[in-house]
Structures are given as structure tokens and as C-alpha cells.
Coordinates of C-alpha atoms in Angstrom, one line a residue:
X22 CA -18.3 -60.5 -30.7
X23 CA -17.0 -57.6 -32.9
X24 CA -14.5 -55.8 -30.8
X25 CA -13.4 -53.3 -33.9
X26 CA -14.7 -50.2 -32.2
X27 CA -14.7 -51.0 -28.4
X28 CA -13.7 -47.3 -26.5
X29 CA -11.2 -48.0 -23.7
X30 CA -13.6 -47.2 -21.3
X31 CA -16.4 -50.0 -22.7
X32 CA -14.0 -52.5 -22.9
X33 CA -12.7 -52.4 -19.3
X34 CA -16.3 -51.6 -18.0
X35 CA -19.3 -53.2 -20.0
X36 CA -17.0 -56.0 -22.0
X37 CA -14.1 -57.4 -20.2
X38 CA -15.6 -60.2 -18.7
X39 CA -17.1 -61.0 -22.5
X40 CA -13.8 -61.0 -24.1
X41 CA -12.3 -62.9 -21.3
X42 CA -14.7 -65.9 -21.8
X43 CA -14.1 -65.2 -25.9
X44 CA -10.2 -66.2 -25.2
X45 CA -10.6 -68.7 -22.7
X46 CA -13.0 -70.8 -25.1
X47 CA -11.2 -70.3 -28.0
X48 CA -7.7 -71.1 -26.4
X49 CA -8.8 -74.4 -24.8
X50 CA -10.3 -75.9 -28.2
X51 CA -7.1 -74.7 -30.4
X52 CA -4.5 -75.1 -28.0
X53 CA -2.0 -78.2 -28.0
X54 CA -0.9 -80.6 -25.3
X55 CA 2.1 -79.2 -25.8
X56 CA 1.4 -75.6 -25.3
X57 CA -0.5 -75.6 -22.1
X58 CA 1.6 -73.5 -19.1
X59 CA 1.3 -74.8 -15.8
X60 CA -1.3 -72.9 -13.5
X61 CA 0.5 -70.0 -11.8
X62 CA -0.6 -70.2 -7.7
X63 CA -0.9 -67.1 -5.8
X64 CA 2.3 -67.6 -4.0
X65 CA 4.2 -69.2 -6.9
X66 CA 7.4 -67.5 -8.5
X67 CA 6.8 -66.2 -11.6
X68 CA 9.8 -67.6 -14.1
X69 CA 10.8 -65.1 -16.8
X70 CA 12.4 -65.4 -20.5
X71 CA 14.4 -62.6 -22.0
X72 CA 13.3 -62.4 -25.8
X73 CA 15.7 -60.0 -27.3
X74 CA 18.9 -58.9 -25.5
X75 CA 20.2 -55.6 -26.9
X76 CA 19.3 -52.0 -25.1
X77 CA 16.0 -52.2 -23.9
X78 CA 16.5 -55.4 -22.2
X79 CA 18.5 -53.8 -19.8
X80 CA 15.4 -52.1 -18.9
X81 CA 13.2 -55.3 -18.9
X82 CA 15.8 -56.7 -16.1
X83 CA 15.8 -53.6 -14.2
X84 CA 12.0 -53.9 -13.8
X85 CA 12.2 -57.2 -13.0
X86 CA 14.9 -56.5 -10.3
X87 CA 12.1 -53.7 -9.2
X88 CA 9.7 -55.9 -8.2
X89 CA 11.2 -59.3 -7.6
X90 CA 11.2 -59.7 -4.0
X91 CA 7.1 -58.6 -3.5
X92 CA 6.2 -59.8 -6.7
X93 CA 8.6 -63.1 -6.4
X94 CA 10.1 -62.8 -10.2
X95 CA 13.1 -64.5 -11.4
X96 CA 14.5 -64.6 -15.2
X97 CA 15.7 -68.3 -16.1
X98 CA 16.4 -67.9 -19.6
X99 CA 17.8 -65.6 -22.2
X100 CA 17.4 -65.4 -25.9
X101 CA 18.9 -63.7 -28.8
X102 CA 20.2 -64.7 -32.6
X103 CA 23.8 -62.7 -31.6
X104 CA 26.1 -64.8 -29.2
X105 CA 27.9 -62.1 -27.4
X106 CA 24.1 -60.3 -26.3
X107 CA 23.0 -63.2 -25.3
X108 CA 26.1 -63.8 -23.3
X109 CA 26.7 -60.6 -21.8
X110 CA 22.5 -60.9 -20.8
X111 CA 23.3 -64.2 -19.0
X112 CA 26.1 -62.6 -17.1
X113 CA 24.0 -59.7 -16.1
X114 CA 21.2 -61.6 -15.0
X115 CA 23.7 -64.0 -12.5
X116 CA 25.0 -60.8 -11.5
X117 CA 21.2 -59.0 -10.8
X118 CA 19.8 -62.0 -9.6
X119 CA 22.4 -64.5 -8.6
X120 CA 21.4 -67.4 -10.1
X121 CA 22.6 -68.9 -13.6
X122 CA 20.1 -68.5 -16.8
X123 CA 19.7 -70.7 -19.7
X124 CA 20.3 -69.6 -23.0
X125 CA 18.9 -69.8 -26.1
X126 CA 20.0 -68.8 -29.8
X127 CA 16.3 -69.5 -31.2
X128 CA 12.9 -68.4 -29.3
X129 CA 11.4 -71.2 -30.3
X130 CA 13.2 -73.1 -28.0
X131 CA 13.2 -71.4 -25.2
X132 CA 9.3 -71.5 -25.2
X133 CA 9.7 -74.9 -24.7
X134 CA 10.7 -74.8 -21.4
X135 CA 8.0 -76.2 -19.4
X136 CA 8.8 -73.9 -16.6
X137 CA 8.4 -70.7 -18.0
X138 CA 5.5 -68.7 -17.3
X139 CA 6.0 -65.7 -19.3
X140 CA 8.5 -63.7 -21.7
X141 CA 9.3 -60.1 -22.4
X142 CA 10.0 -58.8 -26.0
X143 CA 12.9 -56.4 -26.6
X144 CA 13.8 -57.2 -30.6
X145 CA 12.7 -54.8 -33.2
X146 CA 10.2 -52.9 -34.2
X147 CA 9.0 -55.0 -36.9
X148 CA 9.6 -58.4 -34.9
X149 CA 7.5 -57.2 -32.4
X150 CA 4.0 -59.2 -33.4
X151 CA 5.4 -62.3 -34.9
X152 CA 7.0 -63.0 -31.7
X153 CA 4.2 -61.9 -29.6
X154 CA 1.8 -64.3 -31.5
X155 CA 5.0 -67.0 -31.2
X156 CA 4.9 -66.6 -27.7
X157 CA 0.9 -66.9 -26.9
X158 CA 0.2 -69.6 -29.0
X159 CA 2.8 -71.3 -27.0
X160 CA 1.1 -70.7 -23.8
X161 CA 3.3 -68.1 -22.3
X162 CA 2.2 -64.9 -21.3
X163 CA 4.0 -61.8 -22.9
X164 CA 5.4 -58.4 -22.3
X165 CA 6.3 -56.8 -25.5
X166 CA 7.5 -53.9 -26.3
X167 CA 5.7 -51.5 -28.5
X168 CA 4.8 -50.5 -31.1
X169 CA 3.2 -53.9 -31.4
X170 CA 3.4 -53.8 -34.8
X171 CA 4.8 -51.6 -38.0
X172 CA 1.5 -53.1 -40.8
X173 CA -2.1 -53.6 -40.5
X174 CA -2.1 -57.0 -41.0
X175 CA 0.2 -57.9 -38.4
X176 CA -1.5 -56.2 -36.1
X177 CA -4.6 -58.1 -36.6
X178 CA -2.5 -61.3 -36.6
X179 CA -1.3 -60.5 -33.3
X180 CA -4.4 -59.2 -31.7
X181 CA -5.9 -62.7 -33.0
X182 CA -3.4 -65.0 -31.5
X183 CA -3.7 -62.7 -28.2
X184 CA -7.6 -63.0 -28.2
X185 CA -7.5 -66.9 -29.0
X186 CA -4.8 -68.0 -26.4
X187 CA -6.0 -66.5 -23.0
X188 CA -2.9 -65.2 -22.2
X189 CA -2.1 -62.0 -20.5
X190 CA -0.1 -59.3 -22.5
X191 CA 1.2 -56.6 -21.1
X192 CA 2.3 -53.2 -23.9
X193 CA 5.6 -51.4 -23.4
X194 CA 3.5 -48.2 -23.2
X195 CA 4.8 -47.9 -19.3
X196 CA 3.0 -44.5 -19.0
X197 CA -0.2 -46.3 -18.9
X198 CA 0.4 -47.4 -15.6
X199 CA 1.9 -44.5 -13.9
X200 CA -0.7 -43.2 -11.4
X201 CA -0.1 -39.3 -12.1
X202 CA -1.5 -40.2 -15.6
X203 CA -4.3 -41.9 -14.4
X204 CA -5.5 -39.2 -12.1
X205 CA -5.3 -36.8 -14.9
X206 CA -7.3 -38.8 -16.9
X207 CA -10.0 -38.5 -14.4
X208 CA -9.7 -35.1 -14.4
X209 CA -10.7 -35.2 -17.9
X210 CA -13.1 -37.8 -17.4
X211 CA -15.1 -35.5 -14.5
X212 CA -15.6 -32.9 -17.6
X213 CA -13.4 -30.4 -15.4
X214 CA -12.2 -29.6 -19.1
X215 CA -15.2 -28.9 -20.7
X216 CA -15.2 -30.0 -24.3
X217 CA -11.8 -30.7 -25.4
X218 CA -11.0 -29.7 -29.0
X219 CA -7.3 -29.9 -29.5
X220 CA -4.0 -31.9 -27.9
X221 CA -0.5 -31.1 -28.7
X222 CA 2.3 -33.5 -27.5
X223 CA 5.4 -31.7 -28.7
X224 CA 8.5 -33.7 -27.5
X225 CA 11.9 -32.9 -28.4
X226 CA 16.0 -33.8 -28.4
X227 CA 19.5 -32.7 -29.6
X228 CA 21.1 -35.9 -30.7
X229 CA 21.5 -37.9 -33.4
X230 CA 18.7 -40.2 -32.3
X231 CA 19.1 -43.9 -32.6
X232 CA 22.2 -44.0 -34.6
X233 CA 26.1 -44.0 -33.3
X234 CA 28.6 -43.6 -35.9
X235 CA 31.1 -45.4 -33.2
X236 CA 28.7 -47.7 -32.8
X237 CA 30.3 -50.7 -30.9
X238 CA 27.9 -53.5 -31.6
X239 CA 28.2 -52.4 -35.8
X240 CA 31.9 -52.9 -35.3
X241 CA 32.1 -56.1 -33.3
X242 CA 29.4 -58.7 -34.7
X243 CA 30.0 -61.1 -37.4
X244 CA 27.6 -62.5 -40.1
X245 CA 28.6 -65.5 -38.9
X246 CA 27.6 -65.3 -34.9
X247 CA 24.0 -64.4 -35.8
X248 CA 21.4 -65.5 -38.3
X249 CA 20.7 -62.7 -40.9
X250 CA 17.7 -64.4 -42.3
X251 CA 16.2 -64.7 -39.0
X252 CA 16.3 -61.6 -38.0
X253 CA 15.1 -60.2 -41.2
X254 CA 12.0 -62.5 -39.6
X255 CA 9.9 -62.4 -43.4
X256 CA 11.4 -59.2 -44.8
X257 CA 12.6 -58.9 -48.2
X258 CA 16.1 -60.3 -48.4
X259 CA 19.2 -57.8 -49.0
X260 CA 22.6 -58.5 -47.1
X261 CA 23.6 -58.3 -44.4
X262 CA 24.4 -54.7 -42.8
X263 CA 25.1 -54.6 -38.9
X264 CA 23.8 -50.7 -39.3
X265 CA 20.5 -51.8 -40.2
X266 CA 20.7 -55.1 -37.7
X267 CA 21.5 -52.6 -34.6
X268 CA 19.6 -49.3 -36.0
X269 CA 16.4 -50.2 -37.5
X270 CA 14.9 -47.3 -36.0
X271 CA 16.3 -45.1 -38.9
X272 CA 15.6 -47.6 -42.0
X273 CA 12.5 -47.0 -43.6
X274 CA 11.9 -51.2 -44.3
X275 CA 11.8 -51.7 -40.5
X276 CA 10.4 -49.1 -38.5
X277 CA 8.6 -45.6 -38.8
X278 CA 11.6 -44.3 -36.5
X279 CA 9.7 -41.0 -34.6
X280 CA 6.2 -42.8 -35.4
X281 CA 7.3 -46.0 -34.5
X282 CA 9.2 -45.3 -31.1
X283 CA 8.3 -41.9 -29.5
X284 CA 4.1 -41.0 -31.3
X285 CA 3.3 -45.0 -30.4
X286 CA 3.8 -43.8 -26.5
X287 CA 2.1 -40.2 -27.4
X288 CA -1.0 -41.7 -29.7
X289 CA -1.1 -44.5 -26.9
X290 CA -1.4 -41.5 -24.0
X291 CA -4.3 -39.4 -25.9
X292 CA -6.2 -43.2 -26.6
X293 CA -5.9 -43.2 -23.0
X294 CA -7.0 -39.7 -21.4
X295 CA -9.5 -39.6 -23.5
X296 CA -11.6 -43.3 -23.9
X297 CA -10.8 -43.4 -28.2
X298 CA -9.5 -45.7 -30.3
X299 CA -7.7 -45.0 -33.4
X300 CA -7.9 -41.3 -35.3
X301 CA -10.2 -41.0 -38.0
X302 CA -7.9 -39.2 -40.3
X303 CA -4.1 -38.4 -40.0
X304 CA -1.8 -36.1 -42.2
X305 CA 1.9 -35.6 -41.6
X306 CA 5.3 -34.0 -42.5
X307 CA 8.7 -33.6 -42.3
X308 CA 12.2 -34.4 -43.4
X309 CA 16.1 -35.3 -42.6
X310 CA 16.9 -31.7 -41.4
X311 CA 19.1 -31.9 -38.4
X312 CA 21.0 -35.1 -39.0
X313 CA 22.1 -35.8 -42.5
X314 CA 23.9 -39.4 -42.0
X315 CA 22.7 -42.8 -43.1
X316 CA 19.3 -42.2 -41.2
X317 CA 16.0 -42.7 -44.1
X318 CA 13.0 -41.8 -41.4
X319 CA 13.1 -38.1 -40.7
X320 CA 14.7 -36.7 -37.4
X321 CA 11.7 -33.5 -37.9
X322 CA 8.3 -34.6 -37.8
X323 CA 4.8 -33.5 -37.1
X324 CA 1.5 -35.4 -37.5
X325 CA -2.3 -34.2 -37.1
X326 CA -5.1 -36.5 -36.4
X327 CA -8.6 -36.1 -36.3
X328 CA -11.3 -38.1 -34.3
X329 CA -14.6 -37.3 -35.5
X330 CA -17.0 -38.7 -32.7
X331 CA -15.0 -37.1 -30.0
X332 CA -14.4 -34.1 -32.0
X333 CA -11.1 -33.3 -31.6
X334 CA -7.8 -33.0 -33.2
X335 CA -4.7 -34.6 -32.2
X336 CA -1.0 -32.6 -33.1
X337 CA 2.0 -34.7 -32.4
X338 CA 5.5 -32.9 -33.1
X339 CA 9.1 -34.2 -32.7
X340 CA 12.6 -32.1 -33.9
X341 CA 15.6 -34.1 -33.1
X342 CA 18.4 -30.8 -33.3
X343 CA 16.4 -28.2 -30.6
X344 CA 15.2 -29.7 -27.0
X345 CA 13.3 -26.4 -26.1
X346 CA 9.8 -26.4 -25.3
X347 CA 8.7 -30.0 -24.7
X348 CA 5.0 -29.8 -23.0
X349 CA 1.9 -31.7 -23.5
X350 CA -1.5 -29.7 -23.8
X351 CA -4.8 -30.5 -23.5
X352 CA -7.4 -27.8 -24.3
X353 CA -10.4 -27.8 -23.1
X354 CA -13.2 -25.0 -23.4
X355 CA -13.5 -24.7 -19.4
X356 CA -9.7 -25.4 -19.0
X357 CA -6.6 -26.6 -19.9
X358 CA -4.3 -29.6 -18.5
X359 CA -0.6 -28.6 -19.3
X360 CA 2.4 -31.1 -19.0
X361 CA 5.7 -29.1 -18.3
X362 CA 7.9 -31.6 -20.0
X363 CA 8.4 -34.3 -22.6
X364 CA 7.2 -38.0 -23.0
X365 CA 5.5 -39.3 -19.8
X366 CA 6.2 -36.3 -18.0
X367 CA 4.5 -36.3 -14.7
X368 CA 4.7 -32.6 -14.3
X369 CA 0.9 -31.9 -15.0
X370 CA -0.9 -28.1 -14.1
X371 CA -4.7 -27.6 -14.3
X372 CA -5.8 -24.1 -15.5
X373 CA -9.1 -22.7 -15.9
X374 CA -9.9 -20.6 -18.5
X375 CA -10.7 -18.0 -16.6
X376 CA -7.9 -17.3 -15.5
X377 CA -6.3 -16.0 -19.3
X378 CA -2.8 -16.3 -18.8
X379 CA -0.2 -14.9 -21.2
X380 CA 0.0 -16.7 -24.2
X381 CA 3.3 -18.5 -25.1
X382 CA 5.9 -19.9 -22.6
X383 CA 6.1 -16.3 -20.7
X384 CA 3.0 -18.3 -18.8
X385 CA 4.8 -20.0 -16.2
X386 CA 5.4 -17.1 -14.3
X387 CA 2.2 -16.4 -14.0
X388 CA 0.7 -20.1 -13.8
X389 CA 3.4 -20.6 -10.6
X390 CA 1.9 -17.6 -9.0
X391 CA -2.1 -18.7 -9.8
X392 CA -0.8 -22.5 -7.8
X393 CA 0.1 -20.3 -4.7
X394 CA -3.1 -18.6 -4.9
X395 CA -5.3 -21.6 -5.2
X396 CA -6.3 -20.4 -8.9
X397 CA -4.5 -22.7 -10.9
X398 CA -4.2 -26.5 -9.7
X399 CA -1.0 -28.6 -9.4
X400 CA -1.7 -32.4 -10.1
X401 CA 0.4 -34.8 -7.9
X402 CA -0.5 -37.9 -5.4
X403 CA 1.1 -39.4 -2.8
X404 CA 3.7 -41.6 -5.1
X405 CA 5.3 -38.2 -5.7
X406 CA 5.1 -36.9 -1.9
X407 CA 2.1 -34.4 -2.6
X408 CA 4.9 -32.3 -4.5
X409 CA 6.0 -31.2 -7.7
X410 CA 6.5 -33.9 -9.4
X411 CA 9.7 -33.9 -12.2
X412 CA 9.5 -33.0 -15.6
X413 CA 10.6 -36.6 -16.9
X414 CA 9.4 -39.9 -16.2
X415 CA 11.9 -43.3 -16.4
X416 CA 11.3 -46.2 -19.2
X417 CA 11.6 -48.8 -16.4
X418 CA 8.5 -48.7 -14.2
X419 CA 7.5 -51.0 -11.1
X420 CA 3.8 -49.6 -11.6
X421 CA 4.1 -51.0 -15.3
X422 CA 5.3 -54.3 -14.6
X423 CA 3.4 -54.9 -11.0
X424 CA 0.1 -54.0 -13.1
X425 CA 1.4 -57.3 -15.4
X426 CA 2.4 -59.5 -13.0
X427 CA -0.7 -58.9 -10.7
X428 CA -2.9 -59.8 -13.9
X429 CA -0.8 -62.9 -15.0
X430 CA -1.5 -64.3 -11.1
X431 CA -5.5 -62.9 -11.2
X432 CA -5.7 -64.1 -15.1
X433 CA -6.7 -61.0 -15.7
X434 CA -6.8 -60.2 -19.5
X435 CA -7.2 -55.7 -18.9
X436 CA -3.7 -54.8 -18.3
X437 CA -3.1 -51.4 -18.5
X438 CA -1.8 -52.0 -22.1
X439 CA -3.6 -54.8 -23.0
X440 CA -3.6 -55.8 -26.5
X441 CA -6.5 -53.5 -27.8
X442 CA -4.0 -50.9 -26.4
X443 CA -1.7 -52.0 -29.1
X444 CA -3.8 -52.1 -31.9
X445 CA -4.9 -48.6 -31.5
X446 CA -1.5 -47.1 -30.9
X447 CA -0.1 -49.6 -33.5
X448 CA -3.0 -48.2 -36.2
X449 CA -2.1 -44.4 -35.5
X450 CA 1.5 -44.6 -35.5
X451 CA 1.2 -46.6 -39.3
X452 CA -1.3 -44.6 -40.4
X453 CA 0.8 -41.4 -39.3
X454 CA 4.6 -43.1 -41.0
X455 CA 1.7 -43.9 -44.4
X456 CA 0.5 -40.0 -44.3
X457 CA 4.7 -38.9 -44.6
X458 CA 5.1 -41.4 -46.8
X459 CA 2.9 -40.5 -49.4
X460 CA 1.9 -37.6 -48.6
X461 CA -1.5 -38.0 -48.6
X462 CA -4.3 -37.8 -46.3
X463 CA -5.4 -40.9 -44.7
X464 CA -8.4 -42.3 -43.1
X465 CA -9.1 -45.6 -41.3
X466 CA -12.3 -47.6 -42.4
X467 CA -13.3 -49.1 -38.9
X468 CA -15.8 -51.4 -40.8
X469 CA -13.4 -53.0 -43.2
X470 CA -9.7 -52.1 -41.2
X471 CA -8.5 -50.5 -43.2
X472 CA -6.3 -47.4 -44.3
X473 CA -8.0 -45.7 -46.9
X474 CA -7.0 -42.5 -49.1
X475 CA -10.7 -41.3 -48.9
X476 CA -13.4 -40.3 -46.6
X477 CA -15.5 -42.9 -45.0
X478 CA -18.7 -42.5 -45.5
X479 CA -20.5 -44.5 -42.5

């Protein structure tokens, strides 16, 4: 089965249950003995290993903590190269969960454990689809963080050991999950919108993002309580610097930093609303404006895509030095859905055309005013009381990891960021890191997979 070009919308409605028998069949003639996890029963607790255990774990164990009780979770192990995270993880977890974990310096031990059911990935960016592949192939399912992956090729390496192994994987694209964002993409689905031509995501800070110059963990580790080589994880050698081992984000040899991190969950979102997979052409720009310090990936950035079947385009800006004005827009020739607010923002407005509000943010006014009279529509459901909802989401989300864990007990491959999910976002946010790169215009070849610096001609 060629699943290059599935839409969203085909593969959870006319293919799922194809691809599901494609990984099941696969997995039980290339699977080991050894790699086999025990069958998870309805009522069984599901036992969870901690695969990375710097700042985003915290989040990992938070969600956890969410849902343990009606979802009957429990960590039993940590892992991570660096001693003192992996200790301080342990500690947490007794503390969250009251019970002692085991840890582990090496994943590949920890997967070992015959009573572990399932890990979640919070390492870097670049780490992100070796380990994912580590941990399906050993029977495990996964929760991994995205992007999935920072090349081409290992995204398709991971999407192939997901595919082959029948385990359940679960994206850290939370907003996929949250249920404000899947009523608006109904709305958009109803053809409410008429025909869309044009999304903006513009989604902004003030801060030197992602780098501390008082960094605490830069000042405390060692050479010696880690292993350099293994977190390099195939990289090119160079040695070892705790800036790069604790900020990837900002290197340029391990992660896209703006692309990587904030357009994956942006890229991700418009895959989403909108049933695509994967822009047809990207260009981008940008530079170190704002923050001038040992950053190399750009703190001002802004991407356009193209997606030629749907016929849209697709603008994607971040500035790093001015927090004004963050807002998602979706324009459609019958009306617009507008997003007061930056990533995930729940905060979503439907406006007819019709109704020819003021252009620029002097709109609001009016747009609060066309609400009260029943012109203008505000989107929100009972998980936000039928009110406004708030202009910002949070990283950790129950809907997020109770979609997982209710496909891990249903063996359920279709999470809401199942790997396909990751490929797509994975493809856009490399091909848009590749445009600023270069500065070129790039396309992607869905027949061969590949970025290309020329048209395809189909």
C-alpha cells in the first residue's frame, strides 16, 4: 500500500483499518521473542518510561499526573545520559507519584524492562526519530515529542519502524487533541468558509528564546557525568560544549530552532484544519535581529508555503524581540476564522464576510459588538463553560495524552498525532529551515520524497 499522499481525512476514514493490518503483519514476522510487550487489558495499569529528563519532561510527568487516576498510569523508570537529570526526575516522580522509579543511564536498557508498556521522548530535536524507531522496534509504544525529525531520511526511517511494529505513537503536537480545535476544523470542513485561499499563523515573544546566559545546567554538568558521543547520537563529532548539549534549539547542526519547535506545531495545525499533507513549495526569511548572542538559527523568521491541490497559501511568522499582535487567520471567500492569540490559542471568532469589518487590529471593537448581535460567531464548547475561552493554551494536555492512552488500550494506530502527522509536519518544518538556508525556493517531489529546487512536473 503507498501511503505517500494519504489526506488526513482518507487515512482516518477510507484507510485506517488498511494500515492497521499493514503494521500488524509486518510487526509479527520481523519482531523478536525478545521484543514482544505483554498484552495491555482494559483495566490494566499502563507502566511508563521517561526517555529524556531535561524541561519538557516536567511536562510529560504533569500529564501523566493529569490522568493517572481514570486512566491508571504510573512512571516506573527514568532515563537520561546526565546523572543529576536523571536523579532529580526519580525524585520528582516519588514525590508526584509516591512510589520509587528505576533508572537508567542508556535507553537501551530501560526498554528492556519486561514491564513497560510504553515511553515518552523528551531529548532533542534531532534525537527525536532514532529513539522513536529504538523504542518501537522494541515493542513499546511511544510518545515523542516533535518535531519527529530534523532530515528527510529520518523521517522515513522512523515512519517505517512505526508502520512495521504495530505500536501506537502518539506526536507532541498537543493542539491536535484539544476539542476547540477540532470544532473549528469542522467549521471549515462544513464549507462555512467558502474557499479558503490564505492562512497566517503569526506568533510572537520578547525573550531571548531558548538560550540562558546564566544557564544553570551549562554551569553544573561535567564531560564526565554524561556521554558526549551519545548524545551527539550519529552527528559529526566536535567537543564537547554544555551550550550546545542544553540549547540545541539555537545550533544550526541540531535543530531549525523557530522551524523546528514553534512552525512544527503551526504547519502540524493547518495539516489539520484543513485534510493536507505537506506544502508543495516553501520560501523563507529572516535573520539574528533581536538577540545577537551565541544563537546560529534566527530569532525573526517568516515562511510561505503553497499547496497546489487545495489552492492555498500558507504564511507562518515568528519575531522573538516584539509580542504584539499574535493571531491565527484563516481566510476564506464566505468568511474568516480568526484566532485572538498565539500557538494553540483557543480564542477562535467566526466572521462572515459580509459583515466588512475594519481592516487591521482596530477590528475587535467592532467584531465584539457583531458577537453581541448574533453577526459574528464566538467558537467555544462545553470544556470551556460555553465562554470565552483564553487567548493561550498549556503544553501539558489531558485531552492529548487521554487520546494516547485510550488508543494504546483499543490498539488503535489513529491517534490524534499519529505518525503520518509527524511526517507531514516533520517535511514542512525541514523544507521551510532548507528554504532559509539556501535561500532558495523549494518543492517536495511526492513521487520520489524528496526536496527538490525545481517544479514538479506531475
Amino acid at each position: 500500500m503507498n501511503t505517500k499522499d494519504l489526506t488526513r481525512r482518507n487515512f482516518i476514514g477510507k484507510t485506517a483499518a488498511g494500515l492497521v493490518g499493514v503494521a500488524v503483519s509486518s510487526s509479527v514476522s520481523s519482531m523478536s521473542a525478545a521484543s514482544y510487550k505483554r498484552i495491555i487489558g482494559a483495566n490494566d495499569r499502563i507502566n511508563i518510561g521517561l526517555l529524556g529528563c531535561g524541561a519538557r519532561s516536567h511536562g510529560h510527568q504533569n500529564m501523566v499526573k493529569m490522568s493517572e487516576k481514570d486512566k491508571n498510569l504510573g512512571v516506573v523508570a527514568v532515563c537520561d545520559i546526565w546523572k543529576l537529570n536523571r536523579e532529580k526526575t526519580a525524585a520528582n516522580c516519588k514525590n508526584m507519584f509516591g512510589a520509587d522509579v528505576r533508572q537508567f543511564k542508556y535507553s537501551e536498557e530501560m526498554l528492556k524492562m519486561p514491564d513497560l508498556d510504553a515511553v515518552m521522548i523528551a531529548t532533542g530535536d534531532f534525537q527525536h526519530a532514532k529513539l522513536l524507531a529504538e523504542v518501537v522496534k522494541a515493542g513499546k509504544d511511544c510518545y515523542v515529542e516533535k518535531p519527529l525529525a530534523e532530515s528527510v531520511e529520518e523521517a522515513k526511517q522512523a515512519r517505517e519502524a512505526v508502520l512495521a511494529s504495530g505500536q501506537v505513537v502518539q506526536q507532541g503536537s498537543e493542539w491536535l487533541s484539544d476539542p476547540i480545535q477540532h470544532k473549528v476544523r469542522d467549521i471549515i470542513r462544513s464549507g462555512k468558509l467558502g474557499q479558503i485561499t490564505k492562512i497566517e499563523q503569526v506568533w510572537n515573544d520578547n525573550n531571548h528564546r531558548w538560550h540562558d546566559p546564566k544557564d544553570p545546567d551549562v554551569a553544573s554538568i561535567r564531560e564526565e557525568d554524561t556521554d558526549w558521543n551519545r548524545w551527539l547520537l550519529g552527528k559529526p563529532y566536535e567537543p564537547f560544549d554544555p551550550w550546545k548539549y542544553f540549547e540545541f534549539r539555537i545550533f544550526r547542526e541540531y535543530s531549525g530552532g523557530i522551524t523546528s519547535q514553534w512552525m512544527s506545531h503551526g504547519i502540524g495545525l493547518v495539516h489539520f484544519y484543513t485534510d493536507t499533507a505537506i506544502p508543495d513549495s516553501m520560501v523563507a526569511n529572516g535573520g539574528i535581529f533581536g538577540w545577537p548572542d551565541i544563537r546560529q538559527n534566527p530569532d525573526t523568521f517568516q515562511a510561505l508555503a503553497t499547496y497546489n491541490d487545495a489552492k492555498f497559501m500558507y504564511s507562518y511568522t515568528s519575531n522573538y524581540a516584539s509580542k504584539f499582535g499574535d493571531y491565527t487567520c484563516i481566510r476564506g471567500k464566505d468568511g474568516t476564522l480568526f484566532a485572538h492569540g498565539g500557538e494553540g490559542s483557543p480564542r477562535w471568532f467566526l466572521i462572515p464576510e459580509h459583515l466588512e469589518l475594519p481592516g487591521g487590529f482596530d477590528f475587535y471593537e467592532g467584531l465584539k459588538e457583531a458577537v453581541k448581535s448574533g453577526k459574528a460567531e464566538m467558537i467555544t464548547i462545553e470544556e470551556y463553560g460555553m465562554k470565552l475561552p483564553p487567548v493561550n493554551g498549556s503544553d501539558d494536555s489531558k485531552f492529548h495524552m487521554d487520546n494516547w492512552v485510550d488508543c494504546m488500550r483499543s490498539r488503535n494506530p489513529n491517534t490524534n498525532g499519529h505518525i503520518h502527522t509527524g511526517f507531514w509536519h516533520s517535511i514542512g518544518s525541514i523544507m521551510a529551515t532548507q528554504a532559509y538556508r539556501e535561500g532558495k525556493k523549494l518543492y517536495w517531489d511526492r513521487t520520489k520524497e524528496e526536496i527538490v529546487d525545481h517544479p514538479v512536473i506531475i
